[in-house]
Amino acid sequence: MYLVHAHLELPPHEELPQDVRALVRSAIVPRDRVEHVALHTASPSELTLGFYLLAEGLDEAEERALRVCRRLLRDVRELAAARLTGVGVPLMPQAFAPRTGD
């Protein structure tokens, strides 16, 4: 399972719909292989979707998330004005930090 973040941004003076979580979840279908989706708002017009996906590898997971986002922007009227600004697996810098006391 992979966590892939997708970043969406609405045009100036537009805000995310109140029910954005339900809208996103209702648009996900079984073939997407999304096990869970988390939503994080950076501002009233910026959204990060965290897709927990089943995939054979990192590239496949990122491609699946990209396809889901493109479909969301195409099919969910309330998100049609949003712009996809990035899709990728988040880096976990603490995982690579040197350990002390070992």
PDB file of N, CA and C in Angstrom:
ATOM      1  N   MET A   1       0.857  -1.172   0.000  1.00  0.00           N
ATOM      2  CA  MET A   1       0.000   0.000   0.000  1.00  0.00           C
ATOM      3  C   MET A   1       0.903   1.234   0.000  1.00  0.00           C
ATOM      4  N   TYR A   2       0.477   2.237  -0.749  1.00  0.00           N
ATOM      5  CA  TYR A   2       1.233   3.478  -0.881  1.00  0.00           C
ATOM      6  C   TYR A   2       0.358   4.665  -0.500  1.00  0.00           C
ATOM      7  N   LEU A   3       0.989   5.662   0.088  1.00  0.00           N
ATOM      8  CA  LEU A   3       0.331   6.939   0.341  1.00  0.00           C
ATOM      9  C   LEU A   3       0.803   7.904  -0.734  1.00  0.00           C
ATOM     10  N   VAL A   4      -0.135   8.438  -1.492  1.00  0.00           N
ATOM     11  CA  VAL A   4       0.178   9.408  -2.547  1.00  0.00           C
ATOM     12  C   VAL A   4      -0.608  10.677  -2.259  1.00  0.00           C
ATOM     13  N   HIS A   5       0.101  11.799  -2.236  1.00  0.00           N
ATOM     14  CA  HIS A   5      -0.554  13.092  -2.030  1.00  0.00           C
ATOM     15  C   HIS A   5      -0.849  13.745  -3.375  1.00  0.00           C
ATOM     16  N   ALA A   6      -2.030  14.318  -3.470  1.00  0.00           N
ATOM     17  CA  ALA A   6      -2.422  15.113  -4.639  1.00  0.00           C
ATOM     18  C   ALA A   6      -2.819  16.490  -4.132  1.00  0.00           C
ATOM     19  N   HIS A   7      -2.288  17.520  -4.765  1.00  0.00           N
ATOM     20  CA  HIS A   7      -2.527  18.892  -4.329  1.00  0.00           C
ATOM     21  C   HIS A   7      -3.431  19.603  -5.337  1.00  0.00           C
ATOM     22  N   LEU A   8      -4.533  20.146  -4.829  1.00  0.00           N
ATOM     23  CA  LEU A   8      -5.495  20.875  -5.654  1.00  0.00           C
ATOM     24  C   LEU A   8      -5.577  22.313  -5.170  1.00  0.00           C
ATOM     25  N   GLU A   9      -5.790  23.213  -6.114  1.00  0.00           N
ATOM     26  CA  GLU A   9      -5.933  24.629  -5.779  1.00  0.00           C
ATOM     27  C   GLU A   9      -7.069  25.228  -6.597  1.00  0.00           C
ATOM     28  N   LEU A  10      -7.927  25.962  -5.928  1.00  0.00           N
ATOM     29  CA  LEU A  10      -9.023  26.662  -6.601  1.00  0.00           C
ATOM     30  C   LEU A  10      -8.570  28.055  -7.004  1.00  0.00           C
ATOM     31  N   PRO A  11      -9.233  28.654  -7.993  1.00  0.00           N
ATOM     32  CA  PRO A  11      -8.903  30.027  -8.386  1.00  0.00           C
ATOM     33  C   PRO A  11      -9.128  30.996  -7.218  1.00  0.00           C
ATOM     34  N   PRO A  12      -8.504  32.175  -7.284  1.00  0.00           N
ATOM     35  CA  PRO A  12      -8.696  33.172  -6.228  1.00  0.00           C
ATOM     36  C   PRO A  12     -10.184  33.457  -6.000  1.00  0.00           C
ATOM     37  N   HIS A  13     -10.530  33.673  -4.761  1.00  0.00           N
ATOM     38  CA  HIS A  13     -11.888  34.029  -4.330  1.00  0.00           C
ATOM     39  C   HIS A  13     -12.875  32.872  -4.416  1.00  0.00           C
ATOM     40  N   GLU A  14     -12.414  31.668  -4.728  1.00  0.00           N
ATOM     41  CA  GLU A  14     -13.288  30.493  -4.686  1.00  0.00           C
ATOM     42  C   GLU A  14     -12.866  29.645  -3.503  1.00  0.00           C
ATOM     43  N   GLU A  15     -13.833  28.983  -2.900  1.00  0.00           N
ATOM     44  CA  GLU A  15     -13.548  28.144  -1.746  1.00  0.00           C
ATOM     45  C   GLU A  15     -13.992  26.714  -2.005  1.00  0.00           C
ATOM     46  N   LEU A  16     -13.359  25.811  -1.292  1.00  0.00           N
ATOM     47  CA  LEU A  16     -13.733  24.402  -1.385  1.00  0.00           C
ATOM     48  C   LEU A  16     -15.158  24.214  -0.888  1.00  0.00           C
ATOM     49  N   PRO A  17     -15.902  23.309  -1.500  1.00  0.00           N
ATOM     50  CA  PRO A  17     -17.262  23.050  -1.019  1.00  0.00           C
ATOM     51  C   PRO A  17     -17.231  22.447   0.388  1.00  0.00           C
ATOM     52  N   GLN A  18     -18.275  22.706   1.155  1.00  0.00           N
ATOM     53  CA  GLN A  18     -18.372  22.185   2.528  1.00  0.00           C
ATOM     54  C   GLN A  18     -18.289  20.663   2.559  1.00  0.00           C
ATOM     55  N   ASP A  19     -18.881  20.017   1.575  1.00  0.00           N
ATOM     56  CA  ASP A  19     -18.957  18.555   1.559  1.00  0.00           C
ATOM     57  C   ASP A  19     -17.887  17.920   0.666  1.00  0.00           C
ATOM     58  N   VAL A  20     -16.719  18.561   0.567  1.00  0.00           N
ATOM     59  CA  VAL A  20     -15.676  18.081  -0.332  1.00  0.00           C
ATOM     60  C   VAL A  20     -15.273  16.644   0.002  1.00  0.00           C
ATOM     61  N   ARG A  21     -15.235  16.294   1.267  1.00  0.00           N
ATOM     62  CA  ARG A  21     -14.854  14.929   1.658  1.00  0.00           C
ATOM     63  C   ARG A  21     -15.830  13.904   1.056  1.00  0.00           C
ATOM     64  N   ALA A  22     -17.113  14.151   1.194  1.00  0.00           N
ATOM     65  CA  ALA A  22     -18.122  13.237   0.650  1.00  0.00           C
ATOM     66  C   ALA A  22     -18.066  13.202  -0.876  1.00  0.00           C
ATOM     67  N   LEU A  23     -17.838  14.345  -1.501  1.00  0.00           N
ATOM     68  CA  LEU A  23     -17.747  14.399  -2.962  1.00  0.00           C
ATOM     69  C   LEU A  23     -16.598  13.537  -3.474  1.00  0.00           C
ATOM     70  N   VAL A  24     -15.443  13.663  -2.838  1.00  0.00           N
ATOM     71  CA  VAL A  24     -14.273  12.892  -3.259  1.00  0.00           C
ATOM     72  C   VAL A  24     -14.521  11.404  -3.046  1.00  0.00           C
ATOM     73  N   ARG A  25     -14.981  11.048  -1.882  1.00  0.00           N
ATOM     74  CA  ARG A  25     -15.189   9.623  -1.580  1.00  0.00           C
ATOM     75  C   ARG A  25     -16.241   8.992  -2.483  1.00  0.00           C
ATOM     76  N   SER A  26     -17.273   9.742  -2.830  1.00  0.00           N
ATOM     77  CA  SER A  26     -18.329   9.171  -3.675  1.00  0.00           C
ATOM     78  C   SER A  26     -17.862   8.947  -5.112  1.00  0.00           C
ATOM     79  N   ALA A  27     -16.800   9.619  -5.522  1.00  0.00           N
ATOM     80  CA  ALA A  27     -16.302   9.485  -6.891  1.00  0.00           C
ATOM     81  C   ALA A  27     -15.283   8.355  -7.040  1.00  0.00           C
ATOM     82  N   ILE A  28     -14.831   7.784  -5.941  1.00  0.00           N
ATOM     83  CA  ILE A  28     -13.849   6.699  -5.993  1.00  0.00           C
ATOM     84  C   ILE A  28     -14.576   5.379  -6.252  1.00  0.00           C
ATOM     85  N   VAL A  29     -14.048   4.618  -7.200  1.00  0.00           N
ATOM     86  CA  VAL A  29     -14.655   3.334  -7.573  1.00  0.00           C
ATOM     87  C   VAL A  29     -13.676   2.197  -7.247  1.00  0.00           C
ATOM     88  N   PRO A  30     -14.166   0.965  -7.126  1.00  0.00           N
ATOM     89  CA  PRO A  30     -13.297  -0.155  -6.733  1.00  0.00           C
ATOM     90  C   PRO A  30     -12.052  -0.324  -7.606  1.00  0.00           C
ATOM     91  N   ARG A  31     -12.160  -0.088  -8.900  1.00  0.00           N
ATOM     92  CA  ARG A  31     -10.987  -0.289  -9.767  1.00  0.00           C
ATOM     93  C   ARG A  31      -9.863   0.705  -9.473  1.00  0.00           C
ATOM     94  N   ASP A  32     -10.164   1.784  -8.741  1.00  0.00           N
ATOM     95  CA  ASP A  32      -9.120   2.741  -8.349  1.00  0.00           C
ATOM     96  C   ASP A  32      -8.168   2.141  -7.325  1.00  0.00           C
ATOM     97  N   ARG A  33      -8.634   1.126  -6.603  1.00  0.00           N
ATOM     98  CA  ARG A  33      -7.857   0.446  -5.561  1.00  0.00           C
ATOM     99  C   ARG A  33      -7.428   1.411  -4.453  1.00  0.00           C
ATOM    100  N   VAL A  34      -8.294   2.376  -4.172  1.00  0.00           N
ATOM    101  CA  VAL A  34      -8.068   3.316  -3.071  1.00  0.00           C
ATOM    102  C   VAL A  34      -8.685   2.704  -1.820  1.00  0.00           C
ATOM    103  N   GLU A  35      -7.860   2.454  -0.825  1.00  0.00           N
ATOM    104  CA  GLU A  35      -8.336   1.876   0.429  1.00  0.00           C
ATOM    105  C   GLU A  35      -8.865   2.949   1.379  1.00  0.00           C
ATOM    106  N   HIS A  36      -8.283   4.129   1.315  1.00  0.00           N
ATOM    107  CA  HIS A  36      -8.674   5.223   2.215  1.00  0.00           C
ATOM    108  C   HIS A  36      -8.222   6.525   1.566  1.00  0.00           C
ATOM    109  N   VAL A  37      -8.949   7.586   1.837  1.00  0.00           N
ATOM    110  CA  VAL A  37      -8.521   8.910   1.384  1.00  0.00           C
ATOM    111  C   VAL A  37      -8.644   9.879   2.555  1.00  0.00           C
ATOM    112  N   ALA A  38      -7.586  10.651   2.761  1.00  0.00           N
ATOM    113  CA  ALA A  38      -7.565  11.682   3.798  1.00  0.00           C
ATOM    114  C   ALA A  38      -7.558  13.038   3.110  1.00  0.00           C
ATOM    115  N   LEU A  39      -8.165  14.021   3.737  1.00  0.00           N
ATOM    116  CA  LEU A  39      -8.202  15.373   3.186  1.00  0.00           C
ATOM    117  C   LEU A  39      -7.590  16.338   4.183  1.00  0.00           C
ATOM    118  N   HIS A  40      -6.733  17.208   3.667  1.00  0.00           N
ATOM    119  CA  HIS A  40      -6.096  18.235   4.487  1.00  0.00           C
ATOM    120  C   HIS A  40      -6.226  19.561   3.752  1.00  0.00           C
ATOM    121  N   THR A  41      -6.791  20.549   4.405  1.00  0.00           N
ATOM    122  CA  THR A  41      -6.920  21.865   3.784  1.00  0.00           C
ATOM    123  C   THR A  41      -5.803  22.770   4.286  1.00  0.00           C
ATOM    124  N   ALA A  42      -5.077  23.365   3.346  1.00  0.00           N
ATOM    125  CA  ALA A  42      -4.024  24.320   3.683  1.00  0.00           C
ATOM    126  C   ALA A  42      -4.603  25.724   3.798  1.00  0.00           C
ATOM    127  N   SER A  43      -5.689  25.958   3.098  1.00  0.00           N
ATOM    128  CA  SER A  43      -6.391  27.243   3.117  1.00  0.00           C
ATOM    129  C   SER A  43      -7.797  26.965   2.582  1.00  0.00           C
ATOM    130  N   PRO A  44      -8.679  27.965   2.573  1.00  0.00           N
ATOM    131  CA  PRO A  44     -10.024  27.730   2.022  1.00  0.00           C
ATOM    132  C   PRO A  44     -10.026  27.332   0.543  1.00  0.00           C
ATOM    133  N   SER A  45      -8.901  27.567  -0.156  1.00  0.00           N
ATOM    134  CA  SER A  45      -8.864  27.241  -1.584  1.00  0.00           C
ATOM    135  C   SER A  45      -7.807  26.195  -1.940  1.00  0.00           C
ATOM    136  N   GLU A  46      -7.126  25.622  -0.950  1.00  0.00           N
ATOM    137  CA  GLU A  46      -6.086  24.626  -1.214  1.00  0.00           C
ATOM    138  C   GLU A  46      -6.389  23.333  -0.465  1.00  0.00           C
ATOM    139  N   LEU A  47      -6.242  22.231  -1.173  1.00  0.00           N
ATOM    140  CA  LEU A  47      -6.593  20.926  -0.624  1.00  0.00           C
ATOM    141  C   LEU A  47      -5.510  19.916  -0.972  1.00  0.00           C
ATOM    142  N   THR A  48      -5.140  19.105   0.009  1.00  0.00           N
ATOM    143  CA  THR A  48      -4.277  17.956  -0.240  1.00  0.00           C
ATOM    144  C   THR A  48      -5.098  16.705   0.012  1.00  0.00           C
ATOM    145  N   LEU A  49      -5.137  15.848  -0.987  1.00  0.00           N
ATOM    146  CA  LEU A  49      -5.797  14.550  -0.866  1.00  0.00           C
ATOM    147  C   LEU A  49      -4.709  13.510  -0.620  1.00  0.00           C
ATOM    148  N   GLY A  50      -4.866  12.724   0.414  1.00  0.00           N
ATOM    149  CA  GLY A  50      -3.934  11.639   0.695  1.00  0.00           C
ATOM    150  C   GLY A  50      -4.586  10.319   0.337  1.00  0.00           C
ATOM    151  N   PHE A  51      -4.175   9.746  -0.779  1.00  0.00           N
ATOM    152  CA  PHE A  51      -4.743   8.479  -1.240  1.00  0.00           C
ATOM    153  C   PHE A  51      -3.889   7.318  -0.727  1.00  0.00           C
ATOM    154  N   TYR A  52      -4.511   6.395  -0.019  1.00  0.00           N
ATOM    155  CA  TYR A  52      -3.860   5.149   0.368  1.00  0.00           C
ATOM    156  C   TYR A  52      -4.294   4.118  -0.664  1.00  0.00           C
ATOM    157  N   LEU A  53      -3.345   3.758  -1.537  1.00  0.00           N
ATOM    158  CA  LEU A  53      -3.652   2.928  -2.702  1.00  0.00           C
ATOM    159  C   LEU A  53      -2.951   1.584  -2.658  1.00  0.00           C
ATOM    160  N   LEU A  54      -3.610   0.585  -3.207  1.00  0.00           N
ATOM    161  CA  LEU A  54      -2.970  -0.698  -3.455  1.00  0.00           C
ATOM    162  C   LEU A  54      -2.368  -0.643  -4.852  1.00  0.00           C
ATOM    163  N   ALA A  55      -1.090  -1.004  -4.965  1.00  0.00           N
ATOM    164  CA  ALA A  55      -0.408  -0.973  -6.257  1.00  0.00           C
ATOM    165  C   ALA A  55       0.805  -1.889  -6.192  1.00  0.00           C
ATOM    166  N   GLU A  56       1.283  -2.282  -7.367  1.00  0.00           N
ATOM    167  CA  GLU A  56       2.463  -3.144  -7.444  1.00  0.00           C
ATOM    168  C   GLU A  56       3.753  -2.373  -7.199  1.00  0.00           C
ATOM    169  N   GLY A  57       3.703  -1.062  -7.369  1.00  0.00           N
ATOM    170  CA  GLY A  57       4.906  -0.264  -7.178  1.00  0.00           C
ATOM    171  C   GLY A  57       4.575   1.213  -7.085  1.00  0.00           C
ATOM    172  N   LEU A  58       5.591   1.991  -6.798  1.00  0.00           N
ATOM    173  CA  LEU A  58       5.445   3.429  -6.612  1.00  0.00           C
ATOM    174  C   LEU A  58       4.892   4.125  -7.854  1.00  0.00           C
ATOM    175  N   ASP A  59       5.440   3.814  -9.012  1.00  0.00           N
ATOM    176  CA  ASP A  59       4.973   4.460 -10.247  1.00  0.00           C
ATOM    177  C   ASP A  59       3.493   4.185 -10.492  1.00  0.00           C
ATOM    178  N   GLU A  60       3.087   2.942 -10.278  1.00  0.00           N
ATOM    179  CA  GLU A  60       1.682   2.582 -10.473  1.00  0.00           C
ATOM    180  C   GLU A  60       0.789   3.332  -9.484  1.00  0.00           C
ATOM    181  N   ALA A  61       1.229   3.453  -8.245  1.00  0.00           N
ATOM    182  CA  ALA A  61       0.437   4.159  -7.229  1.00  0.00           C
ATOM    183  C   ALA A  61       0.252   5.624  -7.611  1.00  0.00           C
ATOM    184  N   GLU A  62       1.328   6.268  -8.046  1.00  0.00           N
ATOM    185  CA  GLU A  62       1.222   7.677  -8.443  1.00  0.00           C
ATOM    186  C   GLU A  62       0.337   7.834  -9.674  1.00  0.00           C
ATOM    187  N   GLU A  63       0.438   6.909 -10.611  1.00  0.00           N
ATOM    188  CA  GLU A  63      -0.401   6.965 -11.815  1.00  0.00           C
ATOM    189  C   GLU A  63      -1.873   6.776 -11.460  1.00  0.00           C
ATOM    190  N   ARG A  64      -2.169   5.870 -10.556  1.00  0.00           N
ATOM    191  CA  ARG A  64      -3.555   5.668 -10.119  1.00  0.00           C
ATOM    192  C   ARG A  64      -4.110   6.943  -9.486  1.00  0.00           C
ATOM    193  N   ALA A  65      -3.332   7.564  -8.610  1.00  0.00           N
ATOM    194  CA  ALA A  65      -3.777   8.798  -7.953  1.00  0.00           C
ATOM    195  C   ALA A  65      -4.007   9.899  -8.984  1.00  0.00           C
ATOM    196  N   LEU A  66      -3.133   9.996  -9.962  1.00  0.00           N
ATOM    197  CA  LEU A  66      -3.287  10.999 -11.014  1.00  0.00           C
ATOM    198  C   LEU A  66      -4.580  10.764 -11.798  1.00  0.00           C
ATOM    199  N   ARG A  67      -4.862   9.518 -12.152  1.00  0.00           N
ATOM    200  CA  ARG A  67      -6.103   9.205 -12.880  1.00  0.00           C
ATOM    201  C   ARG A  67      -7.340   9.542 -12.056  1.00  0.00           C
ATOM    202  N   VAL A  68      -7.310   9.211 -10.765  1.00  0.00           N
ATOM    203  CA  VAL A  68      -8.449   9.536  -9.897  1.00  0.00           C
ATOM    204  C   VAL A  68      -8.659  11.045  -9.857  1.00  0.00           C
ATOM    205  N   CYS A  69      -7.586  11.804  -9.706  1.00  0.00           N
ATOM    206  CA  CYS A  69      -7.706  13.268  -9.638  1.00  0.00           C
ATOM    207  C   CYS A  69      -8.228  13.859 -10.938  1.00  0.00           C
ATOM    208  N   ARG A  70      -7.733  13.377 -12.044  1.00  0.00           N
ATOM    209  CA  ARG A  70      -8.225  13.887 -13.336  1.00  0.00           C
ATOM    210  C   ARG A  70      -9.720  13.617 -13.483  1.00  0.00           C
ATOM    211  N   ARG A  71     -10.145  12.442 -13.050  1.00  0.00           N
ATOM    212  CA  ARG A  71     -11.568  12.114 -13.113  1.00  0.00           C
ATOM    213  C   ARG A  71     -12.368  12.999 -12.161  1.00  0.00           C
ATOM    214  N   LEU A  72     -11.849  13.242 -10.956  1.00  0.00           N
ATOM    215  CA  LEU A  72     -12.534  14.127 -10.009  1.00  0.00           C
ATOM    216  C   LEU A  72     -12.740  15.511 -10.615  1.00  0.00           C
ATOM    217  N   LEU A  73     -11.697  16.060 -11.212  1.00  0.00           N
ATOM    218  CA  LEU A  73     -11.784  17.405 -11.785  1.00  0.00           C
ATOM    219  C   LEU A  73     -12.710  17.442 -12.996  1.00  0.00           C
ATOM    220  N   ARG A  74     -12.813  16.348 -13.699  1.00  0.00           N
ATOM    221  CA  ARG A  74     -13.683  16.280 -14.872  1.00  0.00           C
ATOM    222  C   ARG A  74     -15.141  16.033 -14.489  1.00  0.00           C
ATOM    223  N   ASP A  75     -15.377  15.156 -13.502  1.00  0.00           N
ATOM    224  CA  ASP A  75     -16.734  14.678 -13.229  1.00  0.00           C
ATOM    225  C   ASP A  75     -17.434  15.312 -12.035  1.00  0.00           C
ATOM    226  N   VAL A  76     -16.688  15.875 -11.112  1.00  0.00           N
ATOM    227  CA  VAL A  76     -17.297  16.473  -9.918  1.00  0.00           C
ATOM    228  C   VAL A  76     -17.428  17.975 -10.161  1.00  0.00           C
ATOM    229  N   ARG A  77     -18.647  18.406 -10.407  1.00  0.00           N
ATOM    230  CA  ARG A  77     -18.912  19.799 -10.786  1.00  0.00           C
ATOM    231  C   ARG A  77     -18.296  20.797  -9.809  1.00  0.00           C
ATOM    232  N   GLU A  78     -18.379  20.503  -8.523  1.00  0.00           N
ATOM    233  CA  GLU A  78     -17.888  21.432  -7.503  1.00  0.00           C
ATOM    234  C   GLU A  78     -16.367  21.574  -7.503  1.00  0.00           C
ATOM    235  N   LEU A  79     -15.672  20.664  -8.158  1.00  0.00           N
ATOM    236  CA  LEU A  79     -14.207  20.729  -8.236  1.00  0.00           C
ATOM    237  C   LEU A  79     -13.705  21.082  -9.634  1.00  0.00           C
ATOM    238  N   ALA A  80     -14.609  21.348 -10.557  1.00  0.00           N
ATOM    239  CA  ALA A  80     -14.229  21.585 -11.955  1.00  0.00           C
ATOM    240  C   ALA A  80     -13.281  22.767 -12.127  1.00  0.00           C
ATOM    241  N   ALA A  81     -13.368  23.773 -11.272  1.00  0.00           N
ATOM    242  CA  ALA A  81     -12.504  24.947 -11.394  1.00  0.00           C
ATOM    243  C   ALA A  81     -11.135  24.734 -10.752  1.00  0.00           C
ATOM    244  N   ALA A  82     -10.973  23.650 -10.014  1.00  0.00           N
ATOM    245  CA  ALA A  82      -9.710  23.390  -9.322  1.00  0.00           C
ATOM    246  C   ALA A  82      -8.616  23.020 -10.319  1.00  0.00           C
ATOM    247  N   ARG A  83      -7.397  23.254  -9.895  1.00  0.00           N
ATOM    248  CA  ARG A  83      -6.221  22.933 -10.703  1.00  0.00           C
ATOM    249  C   ARG A  83      -5.369  21.945  -9.911  1.00  0.00           C
ATOM    250  N   LEU A  84      -4.953  20.889 -10.554  1.00  0.00           N
ATOM    251  CA  LEU A  84      -4.065  19.911  -9.940  1.00  0.00           C
ATOM    252  C   LEU A  84      -2.648  20.474  -9.994  1.00  0.00           C
ATOM    253  N   THR A  85      -2.029  20.688  -8.834  1.00  0.00           N
ATOM    254  CA  THR A  85      -0.700  21.304  -8.804  1.00  0.00           C
ATOM    255  C   THR A  85       0.418  20.312  -8.520  1.00  0.00           C
ATOM    256  N   GLY A  86       0.071  19.077  -8.205  1.00  0.00           N
ATOM    257  CA  GLY A  86       1.109  18.077  -7.977  1.00  0.00           C
ATOM    258  C   GLY A  86       0.543  16.768  -7.467  1.00  0.00           C
ATOM    259  N   VAL A  87       1.228  15.683  -7.819  1.00  0.00           N
ATOM    260  CA  VAL A  87       0.875  14.343  -7.344  1.00  0.00           C
ATOM    261  C   VAL A  87       2.178  13.612  -7.069  1.00  0.00           C
ATOM    262  N   GLY A  88       2.288  13.019  -5.890  1.00  0.00           N
ATOM    263  CA  GLY A  88       3.486  12.250  -5.592  1.00  0.00           C
ATOM    264  C   GLY A  88       3.482  11.684  -4.191  1.00  0.00           C
ATOM    265  N   VAL A  89       4.358  10.726  -3.998  1.00  0.00           N
ATOM    266  CA  VAL A  89       4.522  10.129  -2.679  1.00  0.00           C
ATOM    267  C   VAL A  89       5.278  11.127  -1.811  1.00  0.00           C
ATOM    268  N   PRO A  90       4.751  11.434  -0.619  1.00  0.00           N
ATOM    269  CA  PRO A  90       5.445  12.396   0.240  1.00  0.00           C
ATOM    270  C   PRO A  90       6.744  11.796   0.785  1.00  0.00           C
ATOM    271  N   LEU A  91       7.755  12.628   0.862  1.00  0.00           N
ATOM    272  CA  LEU A  91       9.023  12.192   1.440  1.00  0.00           C
ATOM    273  C   LEU A  91       8.916  12.211   2.953  1.00  0.00           C
ATOM    274  N   MET A  92       9.527  11.268   3.576  1.00  0.00           N
ATOM    275  CA  MET A  92       9.525  11.169   5.034  1.00  0.00           C
ATOM    276  C   MET A  92      10.953  11.399   5.523  1.00  0.00           C
ATOM    277  N   PRO A  93      11.369  12.655   5.702  1.00  0.00           N
ATOM    278  CA  PRO A  93      12.770  12.937   6.029  1.00  0.00           C
ATOM    279  C   PRO A  93      13.245  12.284   7.322  1.00  0.00           C
ATOM    280  N   GLN A  94      12.384  12.108   8.295  1.00  0.00           N
ATOM    281  CA  GLN A  94      12.816  11.505   9.554  1.00  0.00           C
ATOM    282  C   GLN A  94      13.223  10.047   9.368  1.00  0.00           C
ATOM    283  N   ALA A  95      12.704   9.405   8.364  1.00  0.00           N
ATOM    284  CA  ALA A  95      13.067   8.012   8.116  1.00  0.00           C
ATOM    285  C   ALA A  95      14.531   7.880   7.715  1.00  0.00           C
ATOM    286  N   PHE A  96      15.122   8.964   7.209  1.00  0.00           N
ATOM    287  CA  PHE A  96      16.499   8.923   6.732  1.00  0.00           C
ATOM    288  C   PHE A  96      17.458   9.675   7.646  1.00  0.00           C
ATOM    289  N   ALA A  97      16.958  10.216   8.731  1.00  0.00           N
ATOM    290  CA  ALA A  97      17.799  10.973   9.661  1.00  0.00           C
ATOM    291  C   ALA A  97      18.706  10.013  10.430  1.00  0.00           C
ATOM    292  N   PRO A  98      19.935  10.459  10.717  1.00  0.00           N
ATOM    293  CA  PRO A  98      20.830   9.602  11.505  1.00  0.00           C
ATOM    294  C   PRO A  98      20.255   9.368  12.901  1.00  0.00           C
ATOM    295  N   ARG A  99      20.451   8.184  13.392  1.00  0.00           N
ATOM    296  CA  ARG A  99      19.972   7.833  14.735  1.00  0.00           C
ATOM    297  C   ARG A  99      21.108   8.015  15.729  1.00  0.00           C
ATOM    298  N   THR A 100      20.764   8.532  16.879  1.00  0.00           N
ATOM    299  CA  THR A 100      21.774   8.694  17.923  1.00  0.00           C
ATOM    300  C   THR A 100      21.598   7.608  18.970  1.00  0.00           C
ATOM    301  N   GLY A 101      22.689   7.227  19.584  1.00  0.00           N
ATOM    302  CA  GLY A 101      22.626   6.252  20.661  1.00  0.00           C
ATOM    303  C   GLY A 101      22.556   4.812  20.207  1.00  0.00           C
ATOM    304  N   ASP A 102      22.793   4.540  18.921  1.00  0.00           N
ATOM    305  CA  ASP A 102      22.755   3.145  18.439  1.00  0.00           C
ATOM    306  C   ASP A 102      24.097   2.488  18.621  1.00  0.00           C
TER     307      ASP A 102
END
